CSV table of C-alpha atoms in Angstrom, one decimal:
chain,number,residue,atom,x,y,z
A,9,UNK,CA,8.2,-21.0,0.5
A,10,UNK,CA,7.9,-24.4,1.9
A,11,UNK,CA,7.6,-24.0,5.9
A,12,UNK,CA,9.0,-26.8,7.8
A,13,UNK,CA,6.4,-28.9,9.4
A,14,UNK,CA,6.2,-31.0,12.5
A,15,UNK,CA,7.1,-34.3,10.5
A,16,UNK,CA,10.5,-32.1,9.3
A,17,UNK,CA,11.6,-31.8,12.9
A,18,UNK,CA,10.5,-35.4,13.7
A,19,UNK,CA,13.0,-36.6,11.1
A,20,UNK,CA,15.7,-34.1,12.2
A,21,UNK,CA,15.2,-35.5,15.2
A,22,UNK,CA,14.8,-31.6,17.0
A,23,UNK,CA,12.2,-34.0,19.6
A,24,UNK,CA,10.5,-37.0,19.8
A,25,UNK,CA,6.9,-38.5,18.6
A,26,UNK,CA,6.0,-38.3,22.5
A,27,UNK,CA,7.0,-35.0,22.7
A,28,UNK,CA,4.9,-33.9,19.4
A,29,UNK,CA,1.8,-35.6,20.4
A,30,UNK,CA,1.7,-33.8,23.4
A,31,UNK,CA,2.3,-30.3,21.9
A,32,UNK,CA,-0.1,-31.1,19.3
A,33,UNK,CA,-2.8,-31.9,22.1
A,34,UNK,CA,-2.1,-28.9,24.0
A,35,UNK,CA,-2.2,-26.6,21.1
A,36,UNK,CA,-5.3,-28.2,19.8
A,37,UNK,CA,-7.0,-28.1,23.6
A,38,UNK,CA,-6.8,-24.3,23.3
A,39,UNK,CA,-3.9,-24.2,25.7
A,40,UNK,CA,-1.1,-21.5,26.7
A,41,UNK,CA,2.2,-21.9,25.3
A,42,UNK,CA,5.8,-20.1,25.2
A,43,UNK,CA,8.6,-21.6,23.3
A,44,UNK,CA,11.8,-20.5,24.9
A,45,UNK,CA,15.4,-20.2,23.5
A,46,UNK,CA,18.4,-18.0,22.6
A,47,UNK,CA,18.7,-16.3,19.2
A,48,UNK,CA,19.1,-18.6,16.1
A,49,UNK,CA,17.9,-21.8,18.9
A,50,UNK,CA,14.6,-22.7,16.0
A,51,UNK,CA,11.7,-21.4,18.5
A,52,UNK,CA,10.0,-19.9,15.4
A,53,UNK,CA,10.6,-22.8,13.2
A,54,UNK,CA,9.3,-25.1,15.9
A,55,UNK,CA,5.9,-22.4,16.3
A,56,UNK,CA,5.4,-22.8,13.1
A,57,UNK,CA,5.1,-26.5,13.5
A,58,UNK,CA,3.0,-26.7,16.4
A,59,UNK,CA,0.4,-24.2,14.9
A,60,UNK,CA,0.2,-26.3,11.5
A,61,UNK,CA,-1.0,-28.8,13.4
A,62,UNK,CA,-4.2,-26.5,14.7
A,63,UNK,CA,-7.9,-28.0,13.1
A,64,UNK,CA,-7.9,-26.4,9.8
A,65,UNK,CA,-11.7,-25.2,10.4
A,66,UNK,CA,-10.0,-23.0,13.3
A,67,UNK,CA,-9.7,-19.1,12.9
A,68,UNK,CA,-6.2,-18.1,13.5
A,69,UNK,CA,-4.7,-14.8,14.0
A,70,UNK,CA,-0.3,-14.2,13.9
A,71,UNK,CA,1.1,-11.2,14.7
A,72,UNK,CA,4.5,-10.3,13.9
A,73,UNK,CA,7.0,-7.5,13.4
A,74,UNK,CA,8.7,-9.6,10.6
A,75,UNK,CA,6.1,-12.2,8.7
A,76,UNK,CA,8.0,-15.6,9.2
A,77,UNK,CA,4.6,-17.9,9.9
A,78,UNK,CA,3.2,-19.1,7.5
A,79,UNK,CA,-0.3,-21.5,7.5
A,80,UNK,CA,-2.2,-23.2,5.2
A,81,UNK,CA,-5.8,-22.7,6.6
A,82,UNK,CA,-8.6,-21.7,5.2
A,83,UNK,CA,-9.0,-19.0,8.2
A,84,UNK,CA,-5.8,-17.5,8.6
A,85,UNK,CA,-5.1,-13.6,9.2
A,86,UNK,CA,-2.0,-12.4,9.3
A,87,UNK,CA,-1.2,-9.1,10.9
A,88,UNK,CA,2.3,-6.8,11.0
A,89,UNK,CA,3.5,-4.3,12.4
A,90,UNK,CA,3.8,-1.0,10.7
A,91,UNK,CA,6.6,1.6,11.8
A,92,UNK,CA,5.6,5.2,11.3
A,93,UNK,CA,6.3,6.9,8.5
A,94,UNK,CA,8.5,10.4,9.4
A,95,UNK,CA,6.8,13.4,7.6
A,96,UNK,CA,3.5,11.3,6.8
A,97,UNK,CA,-0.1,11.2,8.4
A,98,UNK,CA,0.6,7.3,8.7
A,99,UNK,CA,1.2,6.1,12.3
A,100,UNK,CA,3.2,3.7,14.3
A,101,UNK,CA,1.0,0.4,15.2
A,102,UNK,CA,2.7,-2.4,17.3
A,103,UNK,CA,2.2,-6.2,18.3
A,104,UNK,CA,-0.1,-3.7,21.5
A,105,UNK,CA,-2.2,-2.7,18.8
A,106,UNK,CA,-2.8,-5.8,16.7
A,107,UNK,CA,-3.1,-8.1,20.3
A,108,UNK,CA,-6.1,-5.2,21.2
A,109,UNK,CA,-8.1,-5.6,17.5
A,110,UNK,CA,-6.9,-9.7,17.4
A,111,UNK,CA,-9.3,-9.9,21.0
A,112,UNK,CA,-12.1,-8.2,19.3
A,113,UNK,CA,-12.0,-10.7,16.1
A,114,UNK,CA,-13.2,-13.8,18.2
A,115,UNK,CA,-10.0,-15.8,16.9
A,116,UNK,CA,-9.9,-19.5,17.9
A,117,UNK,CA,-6.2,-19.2,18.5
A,118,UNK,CA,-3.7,-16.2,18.7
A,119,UNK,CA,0.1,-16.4,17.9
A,120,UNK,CA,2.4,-14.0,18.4
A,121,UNK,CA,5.8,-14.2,17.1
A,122,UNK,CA,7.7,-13.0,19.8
A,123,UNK,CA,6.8,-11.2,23.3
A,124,UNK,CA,8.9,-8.3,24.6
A,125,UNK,CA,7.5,-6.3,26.2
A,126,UNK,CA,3.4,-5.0,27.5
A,127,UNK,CA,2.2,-6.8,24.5
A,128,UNK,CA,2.9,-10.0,26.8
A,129,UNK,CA,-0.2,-8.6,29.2
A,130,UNK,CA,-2.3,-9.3,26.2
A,131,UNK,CA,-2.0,-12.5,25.2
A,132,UNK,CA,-1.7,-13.6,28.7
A,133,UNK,CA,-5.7,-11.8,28.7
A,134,UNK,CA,-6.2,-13.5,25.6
A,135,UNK,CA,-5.4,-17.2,27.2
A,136,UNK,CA,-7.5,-16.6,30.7
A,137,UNK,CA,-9.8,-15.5,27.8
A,138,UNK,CA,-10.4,-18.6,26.1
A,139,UNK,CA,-8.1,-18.1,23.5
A,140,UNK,CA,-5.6,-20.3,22.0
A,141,UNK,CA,-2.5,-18.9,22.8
A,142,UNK,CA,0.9,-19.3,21.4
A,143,UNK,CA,4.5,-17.1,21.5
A,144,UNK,CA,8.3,-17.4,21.8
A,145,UNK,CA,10.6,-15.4,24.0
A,146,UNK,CA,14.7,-14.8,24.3
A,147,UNK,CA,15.1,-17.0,27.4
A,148,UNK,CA,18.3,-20.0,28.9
A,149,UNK,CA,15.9,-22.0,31.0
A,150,UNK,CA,11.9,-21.7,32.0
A,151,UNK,CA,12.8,-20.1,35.1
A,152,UNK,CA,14.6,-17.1,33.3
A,153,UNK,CA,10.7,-17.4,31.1
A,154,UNK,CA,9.3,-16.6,34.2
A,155,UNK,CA,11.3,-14.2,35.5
A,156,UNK,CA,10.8,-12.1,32.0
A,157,UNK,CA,7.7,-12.3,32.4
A,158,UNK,CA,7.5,-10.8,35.9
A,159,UNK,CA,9.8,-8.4,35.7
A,160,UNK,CA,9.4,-4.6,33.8
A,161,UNK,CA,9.1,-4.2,31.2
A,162,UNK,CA,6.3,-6.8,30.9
A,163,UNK,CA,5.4,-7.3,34.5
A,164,UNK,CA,2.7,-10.0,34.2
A,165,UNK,CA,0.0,-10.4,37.5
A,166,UNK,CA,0.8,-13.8,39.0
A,167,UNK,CA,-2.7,-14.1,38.0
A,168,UNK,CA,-1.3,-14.0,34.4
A,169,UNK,CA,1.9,-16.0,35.4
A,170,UNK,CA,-0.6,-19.1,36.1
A,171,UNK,CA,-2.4,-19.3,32.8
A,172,UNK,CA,0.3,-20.5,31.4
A,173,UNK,CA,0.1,-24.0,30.4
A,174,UNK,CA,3.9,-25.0,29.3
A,175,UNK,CA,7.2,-23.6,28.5
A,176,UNK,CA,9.6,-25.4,26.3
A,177,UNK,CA,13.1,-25.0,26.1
A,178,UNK,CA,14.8,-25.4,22.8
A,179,UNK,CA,18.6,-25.2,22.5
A,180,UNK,CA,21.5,-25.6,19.8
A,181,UNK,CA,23.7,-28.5,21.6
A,182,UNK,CA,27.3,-29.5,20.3
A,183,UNK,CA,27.3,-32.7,18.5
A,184,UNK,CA,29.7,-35.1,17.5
A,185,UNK,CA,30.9,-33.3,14.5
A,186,UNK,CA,31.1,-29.7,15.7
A,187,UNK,CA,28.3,-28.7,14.4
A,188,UNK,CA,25.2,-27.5,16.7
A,189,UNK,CA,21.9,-29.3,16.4
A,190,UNK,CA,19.0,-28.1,17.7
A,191,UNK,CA,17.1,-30.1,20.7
A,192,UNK,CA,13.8,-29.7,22.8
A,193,UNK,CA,16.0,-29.6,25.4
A,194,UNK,CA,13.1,-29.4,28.7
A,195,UNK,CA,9.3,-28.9,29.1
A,196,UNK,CA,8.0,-27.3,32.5
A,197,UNK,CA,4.2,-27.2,33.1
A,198,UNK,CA,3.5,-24.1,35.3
A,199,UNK,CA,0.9,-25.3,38.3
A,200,UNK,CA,-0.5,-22.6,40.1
A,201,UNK,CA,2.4,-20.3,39.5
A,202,UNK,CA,5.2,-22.9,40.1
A,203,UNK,CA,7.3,-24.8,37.3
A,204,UNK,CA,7.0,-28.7,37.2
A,205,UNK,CA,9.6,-30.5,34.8
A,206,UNK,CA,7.9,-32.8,33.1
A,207,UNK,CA,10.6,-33.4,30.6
A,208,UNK,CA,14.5,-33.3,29.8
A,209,UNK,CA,16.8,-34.4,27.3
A,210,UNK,CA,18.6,-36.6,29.4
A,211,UNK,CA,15.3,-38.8,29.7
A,212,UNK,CA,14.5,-39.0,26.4
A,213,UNK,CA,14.4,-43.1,26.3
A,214,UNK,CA,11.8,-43.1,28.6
A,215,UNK,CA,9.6,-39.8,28.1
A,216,UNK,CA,6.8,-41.5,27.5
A,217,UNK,CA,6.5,-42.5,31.1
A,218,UNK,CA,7.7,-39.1,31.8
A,219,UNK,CA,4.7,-37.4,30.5
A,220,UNK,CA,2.3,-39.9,32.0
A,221,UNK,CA,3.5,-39.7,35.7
A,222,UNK,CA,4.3,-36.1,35.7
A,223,UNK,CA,1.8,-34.3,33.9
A,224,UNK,CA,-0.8,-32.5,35.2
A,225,UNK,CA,-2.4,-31.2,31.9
A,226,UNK,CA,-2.7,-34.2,29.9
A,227,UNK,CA,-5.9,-35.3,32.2
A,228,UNK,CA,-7.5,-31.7,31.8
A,229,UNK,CA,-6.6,-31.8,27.9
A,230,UNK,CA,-8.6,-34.8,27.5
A,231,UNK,CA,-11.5,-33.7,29.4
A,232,UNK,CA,-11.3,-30.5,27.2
A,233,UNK,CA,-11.1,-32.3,24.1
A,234,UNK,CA,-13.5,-34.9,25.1
């Protein structure tokens, strides 16, 4: 009922102000992003946080199999997938489907839960586009994002592969008391088809500086934003 929001992780400490601000100005400068992880890592809860952070006079379209998201503005749709219905007149539509009618609906930003399969095509259109585009995939590292992506059955054009603006890697790490906490573990921006690390955990006193001397987006963001 309550979704977490960006300040919840903040004070769980799942990343760092530097880290958020940076999200935040990606998401808001329309850009491309993936949140990577392993089942049960909090790539969902941490979508969730980054798009509640989108201008609330922004049209936004989710698609899901499962509704999870859930947003507070004004201009929210919210589409699901339907199975089909044995013995019925009532057919199958899928995340292919809703990504085909989302494109004709002149969305500010469009969020998919997760990306499996040719759906993946479609968003990726939807970003070179113009779109605001947002996902998560099953995924260990960026490079294994990539290699997802490239491979059947989504098969993304490099063309594709480079309008992607950043992958994150999120990850359940051991703590002191046995119990698994969940981390931003690594950001990668993707540069003309090739991953540059522009953060990881074991920096985290000094990300700032990280972000400054290793990004290449932060200068187009703020152009983009003005």
């Amino acid at each position: 009922e309550k979704p977490l929001t960006m300040s919840d992780l903040l004070i769980s400490k799942v990343l760092t102000p530097t880290i958020a601000a940076y999200l935040w100005l990606l998401a808001e400068a329309q850009g491309f992003l993936i949140i990577s992880g392993s089942m049960g890592s909090g790539k969902t809860t941490l979508l969730q946080s980054i798009a509640s952070l989108l201008p609330p006079y922004s049209k936004i379209i989710t698609i899901e199999d499962t509704p999870e998201l859930k947003l507070i503005t004004p201009n929210w749709d919210s589409f699901i997938t339907r199975p089909r219905l044995p013995g019925t007149e009532m057919q199958e539509i899928d995340l292919e489907d809703l990504l085909k009618y989302a494109l004709r609906r002149r969305a500010d930003y469009v969020i998919v839960g997760e990306v499996r399969g040719r759906e993946a095509k479609y968003l990726a259109q939807a970003a070179t586009s113009g779109y605001g585009a947002m996902t998560t995939i099953h995924s260990n590292s960026p490079e294994g994002v990539i290699m997802r992506l490239s491979l059947d059955p989504i098969k993304l054009p490099p063309l594709f592969i480079k309008s992607i603006t950043a992958i994150v890697q999120i990850r359940n790490l051991p703590s002191l008391g046995g119990k698994a906490i969940r981390r931003v573990y690594e950001i990668d921006e993707v540069d003309n088809g090739n991953l540059i690390n522009i953060y990881r955990i074991g920096n985290q006193q000094n990300d700032v500086n990280n972000f400054i001397n290793n990004s290449k987006k932060l200068e187009i963001v703020s152009n983009r934003l003005g």
